[in-house]
Coordinates of C-alpha atoms in Angstrom, one line a residue:
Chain A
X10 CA -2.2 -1.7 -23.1
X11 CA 0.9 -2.3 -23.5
X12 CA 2.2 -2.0 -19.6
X13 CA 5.8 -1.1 -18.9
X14 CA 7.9 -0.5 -21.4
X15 CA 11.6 0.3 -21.6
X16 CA 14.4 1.5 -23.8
X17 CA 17.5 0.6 -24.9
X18 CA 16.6 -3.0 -24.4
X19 CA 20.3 -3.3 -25.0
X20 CA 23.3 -0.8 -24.6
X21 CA 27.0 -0.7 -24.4
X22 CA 29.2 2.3 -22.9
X23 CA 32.8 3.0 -22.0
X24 CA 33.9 4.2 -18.8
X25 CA 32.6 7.5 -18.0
X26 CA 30.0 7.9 -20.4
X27 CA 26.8 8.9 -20.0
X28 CA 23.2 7.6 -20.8
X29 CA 19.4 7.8 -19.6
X30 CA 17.3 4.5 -19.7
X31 CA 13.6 5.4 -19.9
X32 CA 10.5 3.8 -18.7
X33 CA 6.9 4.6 -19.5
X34 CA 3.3 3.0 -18.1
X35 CA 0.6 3.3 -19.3
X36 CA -1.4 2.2 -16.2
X37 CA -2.5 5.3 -14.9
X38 CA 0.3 3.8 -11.8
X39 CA 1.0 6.5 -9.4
X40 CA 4.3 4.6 -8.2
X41 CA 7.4 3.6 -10.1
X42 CA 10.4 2.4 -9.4
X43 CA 13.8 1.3 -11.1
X44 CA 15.9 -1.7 -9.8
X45 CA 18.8 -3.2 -10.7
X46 CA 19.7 -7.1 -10.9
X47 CA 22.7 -8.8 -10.5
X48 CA 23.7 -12.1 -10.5
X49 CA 22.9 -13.9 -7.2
X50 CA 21.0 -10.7 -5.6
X51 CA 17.8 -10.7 -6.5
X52 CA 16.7 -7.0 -6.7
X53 CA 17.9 -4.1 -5.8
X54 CA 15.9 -0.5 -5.7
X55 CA 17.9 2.1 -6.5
X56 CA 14.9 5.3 -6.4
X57 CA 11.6 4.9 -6.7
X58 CA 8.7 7.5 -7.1
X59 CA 5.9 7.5 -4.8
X60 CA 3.6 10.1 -7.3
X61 CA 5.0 12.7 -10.2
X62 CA 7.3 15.0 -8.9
X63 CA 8.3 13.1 -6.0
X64 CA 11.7 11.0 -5.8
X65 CA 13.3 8.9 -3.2
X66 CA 16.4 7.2 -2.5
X67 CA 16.6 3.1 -2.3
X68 CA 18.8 0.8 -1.7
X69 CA 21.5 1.4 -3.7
X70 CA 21.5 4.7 -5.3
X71 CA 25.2 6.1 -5.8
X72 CA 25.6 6.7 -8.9
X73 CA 22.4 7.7 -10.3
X74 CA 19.8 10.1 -10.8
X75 CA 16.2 10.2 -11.8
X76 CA 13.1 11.7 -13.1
X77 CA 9.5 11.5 -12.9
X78 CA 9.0 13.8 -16.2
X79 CA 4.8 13.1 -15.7
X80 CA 2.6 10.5 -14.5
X81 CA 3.4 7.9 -17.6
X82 CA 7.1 8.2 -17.3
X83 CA 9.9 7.8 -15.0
X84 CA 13.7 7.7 -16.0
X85 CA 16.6 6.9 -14.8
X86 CA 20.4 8.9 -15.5
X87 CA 23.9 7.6 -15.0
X88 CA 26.1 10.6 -15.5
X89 CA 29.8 9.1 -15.3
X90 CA 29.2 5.3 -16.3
X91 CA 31.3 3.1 -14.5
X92 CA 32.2 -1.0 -14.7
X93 CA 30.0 -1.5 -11.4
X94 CA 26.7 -0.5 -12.8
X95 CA 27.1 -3.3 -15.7
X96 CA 23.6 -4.9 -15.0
X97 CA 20.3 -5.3 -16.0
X98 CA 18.0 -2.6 -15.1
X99 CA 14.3 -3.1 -14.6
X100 CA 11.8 -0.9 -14.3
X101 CA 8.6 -1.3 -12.4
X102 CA 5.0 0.5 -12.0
X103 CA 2.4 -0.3 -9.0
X104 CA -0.5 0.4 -7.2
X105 CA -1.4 -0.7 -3.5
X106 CA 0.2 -4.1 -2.7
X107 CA 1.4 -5.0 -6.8
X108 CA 4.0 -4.1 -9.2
X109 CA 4.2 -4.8 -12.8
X110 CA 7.7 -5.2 -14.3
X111 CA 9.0 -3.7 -17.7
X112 CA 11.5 -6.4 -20.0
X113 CA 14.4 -4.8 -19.0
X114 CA 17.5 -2.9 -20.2
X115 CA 21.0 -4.9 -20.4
X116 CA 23.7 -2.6 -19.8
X117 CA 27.5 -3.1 -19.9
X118 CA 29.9 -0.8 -18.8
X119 CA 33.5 -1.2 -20.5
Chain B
X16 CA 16.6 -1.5 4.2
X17 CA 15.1 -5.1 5.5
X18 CA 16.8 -8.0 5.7
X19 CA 14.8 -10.5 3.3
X20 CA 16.6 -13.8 2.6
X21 CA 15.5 -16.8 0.5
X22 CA 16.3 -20.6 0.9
X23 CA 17.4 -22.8 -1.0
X24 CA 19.2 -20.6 -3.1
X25 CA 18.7 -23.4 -6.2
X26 CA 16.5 -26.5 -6.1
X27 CA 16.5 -29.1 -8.5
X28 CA 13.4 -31.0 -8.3
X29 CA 12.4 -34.3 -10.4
X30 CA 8.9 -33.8 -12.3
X31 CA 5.7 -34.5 -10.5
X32 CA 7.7 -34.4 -7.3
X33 CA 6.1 -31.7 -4.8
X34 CA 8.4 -29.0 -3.1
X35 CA 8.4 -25.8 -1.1
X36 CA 11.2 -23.0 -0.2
X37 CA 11.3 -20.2 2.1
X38 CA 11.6 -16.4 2.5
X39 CA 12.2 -15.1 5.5
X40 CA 11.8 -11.5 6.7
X41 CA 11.6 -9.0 10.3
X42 CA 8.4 -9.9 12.3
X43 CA 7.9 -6.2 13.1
X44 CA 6.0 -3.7 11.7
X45 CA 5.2 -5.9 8.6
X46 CA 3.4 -4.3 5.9
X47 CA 3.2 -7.0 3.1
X48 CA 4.5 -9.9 1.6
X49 CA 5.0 -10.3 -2.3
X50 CA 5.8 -13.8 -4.3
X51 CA 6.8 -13.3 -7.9
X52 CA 7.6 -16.0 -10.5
X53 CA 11.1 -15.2 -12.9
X54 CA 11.7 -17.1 -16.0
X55 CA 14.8 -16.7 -18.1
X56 CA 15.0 -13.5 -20.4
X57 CA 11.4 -12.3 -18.9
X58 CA 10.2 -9.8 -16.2
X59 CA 9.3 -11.0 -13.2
X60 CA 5.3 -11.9 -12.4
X61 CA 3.4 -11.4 -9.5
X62 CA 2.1 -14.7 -8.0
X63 CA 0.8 -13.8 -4.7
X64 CA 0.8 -10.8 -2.5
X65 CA 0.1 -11.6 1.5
X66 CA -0.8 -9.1 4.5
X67 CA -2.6 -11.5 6.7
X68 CA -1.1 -13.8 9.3
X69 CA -2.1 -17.1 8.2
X70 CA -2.9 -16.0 5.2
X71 CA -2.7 -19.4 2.5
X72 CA -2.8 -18.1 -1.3
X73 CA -3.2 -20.4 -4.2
X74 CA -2.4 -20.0 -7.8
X75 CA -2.8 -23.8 -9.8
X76 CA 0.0 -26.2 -8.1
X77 CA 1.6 -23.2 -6.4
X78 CA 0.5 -22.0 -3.0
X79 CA 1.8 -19.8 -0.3
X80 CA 1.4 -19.5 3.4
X81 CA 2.7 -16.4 5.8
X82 CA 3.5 -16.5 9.4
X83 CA 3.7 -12.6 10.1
X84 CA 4.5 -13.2 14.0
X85 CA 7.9 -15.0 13.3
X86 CA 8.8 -13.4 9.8
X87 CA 8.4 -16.3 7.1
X88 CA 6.5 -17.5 4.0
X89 CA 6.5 -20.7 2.3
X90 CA 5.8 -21.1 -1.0
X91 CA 5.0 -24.9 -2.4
X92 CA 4.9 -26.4 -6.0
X93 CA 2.7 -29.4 -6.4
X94 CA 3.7 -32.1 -8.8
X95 CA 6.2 -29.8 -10.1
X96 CA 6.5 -29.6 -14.2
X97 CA 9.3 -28.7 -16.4
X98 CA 7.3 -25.1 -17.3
X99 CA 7.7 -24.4 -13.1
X100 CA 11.5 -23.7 -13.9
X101 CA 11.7 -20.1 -12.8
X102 CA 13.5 -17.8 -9.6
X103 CA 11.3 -17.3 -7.2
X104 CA 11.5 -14.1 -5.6
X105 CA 9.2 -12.9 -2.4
X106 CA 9.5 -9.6 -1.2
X107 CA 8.6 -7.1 1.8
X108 CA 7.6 -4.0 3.2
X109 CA 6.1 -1.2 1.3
X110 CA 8.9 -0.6 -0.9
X111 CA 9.4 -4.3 -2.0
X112 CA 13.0 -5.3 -0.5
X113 CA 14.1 -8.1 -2.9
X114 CA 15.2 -11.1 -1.4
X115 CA 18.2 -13.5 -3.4
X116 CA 15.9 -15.9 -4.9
X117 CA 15.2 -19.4 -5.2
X118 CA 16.3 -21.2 -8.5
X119 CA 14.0 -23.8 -9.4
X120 CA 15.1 -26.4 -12.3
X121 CA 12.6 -29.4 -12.8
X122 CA 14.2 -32.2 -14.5
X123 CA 11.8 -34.6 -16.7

């Protein structure tokens, strides 16, 4: 099993460019969710999926847009990059009370 | 969105010294509370999840308690060892609200 995984592990954009990070599981994990962290605080949701084809808001999610493409899968779209969503983007599977945490995607914004 | 805040925000604690940090979060309509262990450069790892009021978890030297009726957790590291350097993150409700973190660094 090799859990969640994500890609780019790494990526780079200027202002106003676009990119999709993608997660997969390969739990058989009905919910998913992506967060971002920054510096100082801790995690932040920005959509999470309850079951495929269902989507929901978090905390913080201006600026993005997602997908649950199937059960395995889940990614997550920033249209117009900008400076503010430099971070690093985690993406997370679960079942009842536990989540399991992919390695993360380091992005920078330019 | 809850309100879910850690403290300490950092720690430094000298090896084989015991220590314990809080998380604190709304009394009502609890759902559950999560503990999870960051290193450096990894993802973070579920320690402990807690529903129960009085509910005491253990894991090794680290242990948890949860006071549902006035919104806190505890979590304590026993003779605390350099590999213990990590965040530790709790979280609540059912769609995990993150709190800041505490920032452990034990010193040998």
């Amino acid at each position: 099993n090799a859990g969640v995984t994500q890609t780019p592990k790494f990526q780079v954009l200027k202002t106003g460019q676009s990119m999709t990070l993608q997660c997969a599981q390969d739990m058989n994990h009905n919910s998913m969710y992506w967060y971002r962290q920054d510096p100082g605080m801790g995690l932040r949701l920005i959509y999470y999926s309850a079951s495929e084809g269902t989507t929901d808001k978090g905390e913080v999610p201006n600026g993005y847009n997602v997908s649950r493409l199937n059960k395995r899968e889940f990614s997550l779209r920033l249209e117009s990059a900008a400076p503010s969503q430099t971070s690093v983007y985690f993406c997370a599977s679960g079942r009842l009370n536990e989540q399991f945490f992919g390695p993360g995607t380091r992005l920078t914004v330019l | 969105i809850l309100n879910v805040e850690q403290s300490p925000q950092s720690l430094h604690v000298q090896e084989g010294d015991s220590t314990n940090f809080t998380c604190s979060f709304p009394s009502s309509n609890f759902y559950a509370l999560h503990w999870y262990r960051w290193e450096t450069a990894k993802s973070p790892e579920a320690l402990f999840v807690m529903t129960l009021n009085g509910d005491e978890k253990k894991k090794g030297r680290i242990s948890a308690t949860l006071n549902t009726k006035e919104g806190y957790s505890y979590l304590y590291i026993k003779g605390s060892q350099p590999e213990d350097s990590a965040t530790y993150l709790c979280a609540a409700g059912n769609k995990l609200t993150f709190g800041g973190g505490t920032r452990v660094l034990v010193k040998p």
